[in-house]
């Protein structure tokens, strides 16, 4: 094994980790802030890319195409939210239903299971070809890093507003929030829309980066997002207390995840086992707090006071 091959592949893994980091921030909003497991992410991860690629093929500017992908993600979140709030469907089942329906929607958008876009024919914002030997302002790593910082700043400002605080309160304790006059159903829908909008935006970047949108490109996306959230919290949780830094730690968790994956591939492990490895990592990380509390926390018994 030539270690130079590993170092050569690392910039690409870093860029891909940053792109998926935006998706992971979307997962963080539903999973940690709203306390909802939104499985529609796997479908949305294709929808954004499909919308972006098809619009660019039809002559749209890359920024307008990405904005349209963001709006498509917002609509996906709206559908999932309405399933959950107005129809009374449990959140996890609402996400599954949306994900299932998106399979047909994504195929209808693309016309077939795969649509490619050539970096030589279209003015892409990011690309695998923009990693080396390009002007610094075109470098994919820098571009995605700047976009990520801007998104984190916008989210930090939003969640500091009255509406953002009410959304966070809904996730902490929906019954108490409702008792305080907060419209929890609206907040759940809003949170799902923001989350899926970020996922679709990440998908638009990913489809440009890899040069195509594929109907199956979102398979396992929720696992990758959860892995990024958990890795970021495990490594930076004690350091990053500020909300903006917590969002940043999620993006860093995604980067670390892809750097580790690249290292694992360099060791020669079959790529077919990566999904299983990711699932096991997430399962163990989610189980640790429960197991720690169940088996390793000593119960302190009250000491009886002596009576004179």
Coordinates of C-alpha atoms in Angstrom, one line a residue:
X1 CA 0.0 0.0 0.0
X2 CA 1.4 3.3 -1.1
X3 CA 0.6 6.0 1.4
X4 CA 1.0 8.7 -1.2
X5 CA -2.2 7.4 -2.8
X6 CA -4.0 8.0 0.5
X7 CA -2.8 11.6 0.7
X8 CA -3.7 12.1 -3.0
X9 CA -7.3 11.0 -2.3
X10 CA -7.7 13.1 0.9
X11 CA -8.6 16.4 -0.8
X12 CA -11.5 14.7 -2.6
X13 CA -12.7 13.1 0.6
X14 CA -12.5 16.5 2.4
X15 CA -14.6 18.1 -0.4
X16 CA -17.2 15.3 -0.3
X17 CA -17.3 15.5 3.5
X18 CA -18.1 19.2 3.4
X19 CA -20.8 18.7 0.8
X20 CA -22.4 16.0 3.0
X21 CA -21.9 18.2 6.0
X22 CA -24.7 20.5 4.8
X23 CA -27.0 17.5 4.6
X24 CA -25.9 16.4 8.1
X25 CA -26.8 19.9 9.5
X26 CA -30.3 19.3 8.1
X27 CA -30.4 15.9 9.8
X28 CA -29.3 17.6 13.1
X29 CA -32.2 20.0 12.9
X30 CA -34.8 17.2 12.9
X31 CA -33.0 14.7 15.0
X32 CA -31.6 16.9 17.8
X33 CA -33.7 20.0 17.7
X34 CA -37.1 18.6 16.8
X35 CA -36.5 15.1 18.2
X36 CA -37.9 13.6 15.0
X37 CA -36.4 10.8 12.9
X38 CA -37.1 12.0 9.4
X39 CA -36.5 9.2 6.9
X40 CA -37.6 11.3 3.9
X41 CA -33.9 12.4 3.8
X42 CA -33.0 9.4 1.6
X43 CA -35.5 10.6 -1.1
X44 CA -34.8 14.3 -0.7
X45 CA -31.1 13.6 -1.3
X46 CA -31.9 12.7 -4.9
X47 CA -34.7 15.3 -5.4
X48 CA -32.4 18.3 -5.0
X49 CA -29.8 16.9 -7.4
X50 CA -32.4 15.9 -9.9
X51 CA -34.0 19.3 -10.0
X52 CA -30.6 21.1 -10.2
X53 CA -29.2 18.9 -13.0
X54 CA -32.3 19.0 -15.1
X55 CA -32.7 22.8 -14.9
X56 CA -29.0 23.3 -15.7
X57 CA -29.4 21.0 -18.7
X58 CA -32.2 23.3 -19.8
X59 CA -30.1 26.4 -19.6
X60 CA -30.7 27.7 -16.1
X61 CA -27.9 29.5 -14.2
X62 CA -26.3 27.3 -11.5
X63 CA -27.4 29.6 -8.7
X64 CA -31.0 29.6 -9.8
X65 CA -30.9 25.9 -10.3
X66 CA -29.6 25.4 -6.8
X67 CA -32.3 27.8 -5.4
X68 CA -34.9 25.7 -7.2
X69 CA -33.5 22.6 -5.6
X70 CA -33.7 24.3 -2.2
X71 CA -37.4 25.1 -2.8
X72 CA -38.0 21.5 -3.9
X73 CA -36.6 20.4 -0.6
X74 CA -38.8 22.8 1.3
X75 CA -41.8 21.3 -0.4
X76 CA -40.8 17.8 0.5
X77 CA -40.5 18.9 4.1
X78 CA -43.9 20.5 3.9
X79 CA -45.5 17.2 2.6
X80 CA -43.8 15.2 5.4
X81 CA -44.9 17.8 8.0
X82 CA -48.5 17.7 6.8
X83 CA -48.6 13.9 6.8
X84 CA -47.4 14.1 10.4
X85 CA -49.4 17.0 11.8
X86 CA -52.7 17.2 9.9
X87 CA -53.1 13.5 9.2
X88 CA -51.8 12.2 12.5
X89 CA -49.3 9.8 10.9
X90 CA -46.3 9.1 13.2
X91 CA -43.3 11.1 12.1
X92 CA -41.2 8.1 11.1
X93 CA -44.0 6.6 9.0
X94 CA -44.6 10.0 7.4
X95 CA -41.0 10.2 6.4
X96 CA -41.1 6.6 4.9
X97 CA -44.2 7.5 2.9
X98 CA -42.6 10.7 1.5
X99 CA -39.4 8.8 0.7
X100 CA -41.4 6.1 -1.1
X101 CA -43.3 8.7 -3.1
X102 CA -40.2 10.6 -4.0
X103 CA -38.8 7.5 -5.8
X104 CA -41.4 8.0 -8.5
X105 CA -41.2 11.8 -8.4
X106 CA -37.4 11.7 -8.9
X107 CA -37.7 9.4 -11.9
X108 CA -40.4 11.7 -13.4
X109 CA -38.1 14.7 -12.9
X110 CA -35.1 13.0 -14.6
X111 CA -37.0 10.9 -17.1
X112 CA -34.7 8.0 -16.3
X113 CA -32.7 6.7 -13.4
X114 CA -29.5 8.7 -14.2
X115 CA -28.8 12.1 -15.6
X116 CA -25.2 13.3 -16.2
X117 CA -23.8 16.8 -16.5
X118 CA -20.5 17.5 -18.1
X119 CA -18.2 20.0 -16.4
X120 CA -16.8 21.0 -19.8
X121 CA -20.2 22.0 -21.2
X122 CA -21.8 23.6 -18.1
X123 CA -20.6 26.3 -15.7
X124 CA -20.7 24.2 -12.5
X125 CA -20.2 25.8 -9.1
X126 CA -18.3 22.7 -7.7
X127 CA -16.7 19.7 -9.3
X128 CA -14.3 16.9 -8.6
X129 CA -12.2 18.5 -11.3
X130 CA -12.0 21.7 -9.3
X131 CA -9.9 20.2 -6.5
X132 CA -6.4 20.7 -7.9
X133 CA -4.8 23.0 -10.4
X134 CA -7.6 25.6 -10.4
X135 CA -7.7 29.3 -9.2
X136 CA -8.3 29.4 -5.4
X137 CA -11.7 31.0 -5.8
X138 CA -12.8 28.0 -7.9
X139 CA -11.5 25.4 -5.5
X140 CA -14.4 23.1 -4.5
X141 CA -13.1 22.8 -0.9
X142 CA -13.0 26.6 -0.4
X143 CA -16.4 27.2 -2.1
X144 CA -18.3 24.6 -0.1
X145 CA -16.5 25.7 3.1
X146 CA -17.7 29.3 2.6
X147 CA -21.2 28.2 1.7
X148 CA -21.3 26.1 4.9
X149 CA -20.2 29.0 7.1
X150 CA -22.8 31.3 5.5
X151 CA -25.5 28.7 6.1
X152 CA -24.4 28.2 9.7
X153 CA -24.5 32.0 10.3
X154 CA -28.0 32.2 8.8
X155 CA -29.3 29.3 10.9
X156 CA -27.6 30.8 14.1
X157 CA -29.4 34.1 13.5
X158 CA -32.7 32.4 12.8
X159 CA -32.7 30.1 15.8
X160 CA -31.9 33.2 17.9
X161 CA -35.2 34.8 16.9
X162 CA -38.5 34.4 18.7
X163 CA -39.7 31.9 16.0
X164 CA -36.4 30.0 16.1
X165 CA -36.6 29.7 19.9
X166 CA -40.2 28.5 19.8
X167 CA -39.1 25.8 17.3
X168 CA -36.4 24.7 19.7
X169 CA -38.9 24.7 22.6
X170 CA -41.2 22.5 20.5
X171 CA -38.4 19.9 20.2
X172 CA -37.5 20.1 23.9
X173 CA -41.0 19.7 25.3
X174 CA -43.9 20.0 22.9
X175 CA -46.5 19.8 25.6
X176 CA -45.0 22.6 27.6
X177 CA -44.5 24.7 24.4
X178 CA -48.2 24.2 23.5
X179 CA -49.2 25.3 27.0
X180 CA -47.3 28.5 26.4
X181 CA -49.3 29.2 23.3
X182 CA -46.8 28.0 20.7
X183 CA -48.2 26.5 17.6
X184 CA -46.2 23.2 17.7
X185 CA -47.7 21.8 14.6
X186 CA -46.5 24.8 12.6
X187 CA -43.1 24.6 14.1
X188 CA -42.7 20.9 13.3
X189 CA -43.6 21.6 9.7
X190 CA -41.2 24.5 9.6
X191 CA -38.4 22.4 11.0
X192 CA -39.0 19.6 8.5
X193 CA -39.0 22.1 5.7
X194 CA -35.7 23.7 6.8
X195 CA -34.1 20.3 7.2
X196 CA -35.2 19.0 3.8
X197 CA -34.3 22.3 2.2
X198 CA -30.7 21.9 3.4
X199 CA -30.6 18.3 2.3
X200 CA -31.8 19.2 -1.2
X201 CA -29.3 22.0 -1.4
X202 CA -26.5 19.6 -0.4
X203 CA -27.8 17.2 -3.0
X204 CA -27.6 19.9 -5.7
X205 CA -23.9 20.5 -4.7
X206 CA -23.2 16.7 -4.6
X207 CA -24.7 16.1 -8.1
X208 CA -22.5 18.8 -9.5
X209 CA -19.4 17.5 -7.7
X210 CA -19.8 14.0 -8.9
X211 CA -21.2 15.0 -12.4
X212 CA -24.5 13.2 -12.3
X213 CA -27.8 12.7 -10.4
X214 CA -28.9 9.2 -9.8
X215 CA -32.2 7.8 -8.4
X216 CA -30.4 5.8 -5.8
X217 CA -27.9 8.4 -4.7
X218 CA -29.7 9.0 -1.5
X219 CA -29.7 5.4 -0.2
X220 CA -28.4 5.4 3.3
X221 CA -28.1 9.2 3.5
X222 CA -29.9 9.2 6.9
X223 CA -27.2 6.8 8.3
X224 CA -24.4 9.1 7.0
X225 CA -26.1 12.1 8.5
X226 CA -26.6 10.5 11.8
X227 CA -23.0 9.3 11.8
X228 CA -21.8 12.8 11.1
X229 CA -24.0 14.2 14.0
X230 CA -22.8 11.6 16.4
X231 CA -19.1 11.9 15.5
X232 CA -19.2 15.6 15.7
X233 CA -20.9 15.5 19.1
X234 CA -18.6 12.8 20.4
X235 CA -15.4 14.7 19.5
X236 CA -16.4 18.3 19.9
X237 CA -19.4 18.2 22.2
X238 CA -17.4 19.2 25.3
X239 CA -15.6 22.0 23.5
X240 CA -18.3 23.5 21.3
X241 CA -21.2 24.8 23.5
X242 CA -22.4 27.6 21.3
X243 CA -25.2 26.7 19.0
X244 CA -23.3 27.9 15.9
X245 CA -20.3 25.8 16.9
X246 CA -22.6 22.8 17.4
X247 CA -23.7 23.1 13.8
X248 CA -20.1 23.5 12.8
X249 CA -19.2 20.3 14.7
X250 CA -21.7 18.4 12.7
X251 CA -20.1 19.5 9.4
X252 CA -16.7 18.6 10.9
X253 CA -18.2 15.2 11.8
X254 CA -19.1 14.6 8.2
X255 CA -15.6 15.5 7.1
X256 CA -14.1 13.1 9.6
X257 CA -16.5 10.4 8.5
X258 CA -15.4 10.7 4.9
X259 CA -11.7 10.9 5.8
X260 CA -12.1 7.7 7.8
X261 CA -14.0 6.0 4.9
X262 CA -11.2 7.0 2.5
X263 CA -8.6 5.5 4.9
X264 CA -10.6 2.3 5.2
X265 CA -10.8 2.0 1.5
X266 CA -7.0 2.6 1.3
X267 CA -6.5 -0.4 3.6
X268 CA -8.2 -2.5 0.9
X269 CA -11.6 -3.2 2.6
X270 CA -14.4 -4.1 0.2
X271 CA -16.5 -1.0 -0.5
X272 CA -19.6 -3.2 -0.3
X273 CA -19.2 -3.4 3.5
X274 CA -19.1 0.4 4.1
X275 CA -22.9 0.8 4.6
X276 CA -22.9 -2.0 7.2
X277 CA -19.9 -0.4 8.9
X278 CA -21.7 3.0 9.0
X279 CA -24.8 1.4 10.4
X280 CA -22.9 -0.4 13.1
X281 CA -21.1 2.8 14.1
X282 CA -24.4 4.7 14.4
X283 CA -26.0 1.8 16.3
X284 CA -23.2 1.6 18.8
X285 CA -23.0 5.4 19.3
X286 CA -26.7 5.6 19.9
X287 CA -26.6 2.7 22.3
X288 CA -23.7 3.9 24.4
X289 CA -25.7 6.5 26.5
X290 CA -28.4 3.9 27.2
X291 CA -25.9 1.2 28.2
X292 CA -23.9 3.6 30.3
X293 CA -26.9 4.7 32.2
X294 CA -28.2 1.1 32.6
X295 CA -25.0 -0.7 33.6
X296 CA -22.3 1.8 34.6
X297 CA -24.1 4.4 36.7
X298 CA -24.0 3.7 40.4
X299 CA -27.2 4.4 42.3
X300 CA -26.6 6.6 45.3
X301 CA -28.8 5.6 48.2
X302 CA -29.9 8.3 50.7
X303 CA -28.1 8.1 54.0
X304 CA -30.4 7.9 57.0
X305 CA -29.9 10.7 59.5
X306 CA -29.2 9.8 63.1
X307 CA -31.8 10.9 65.6
X308 CA -30.6 12.3 68.9

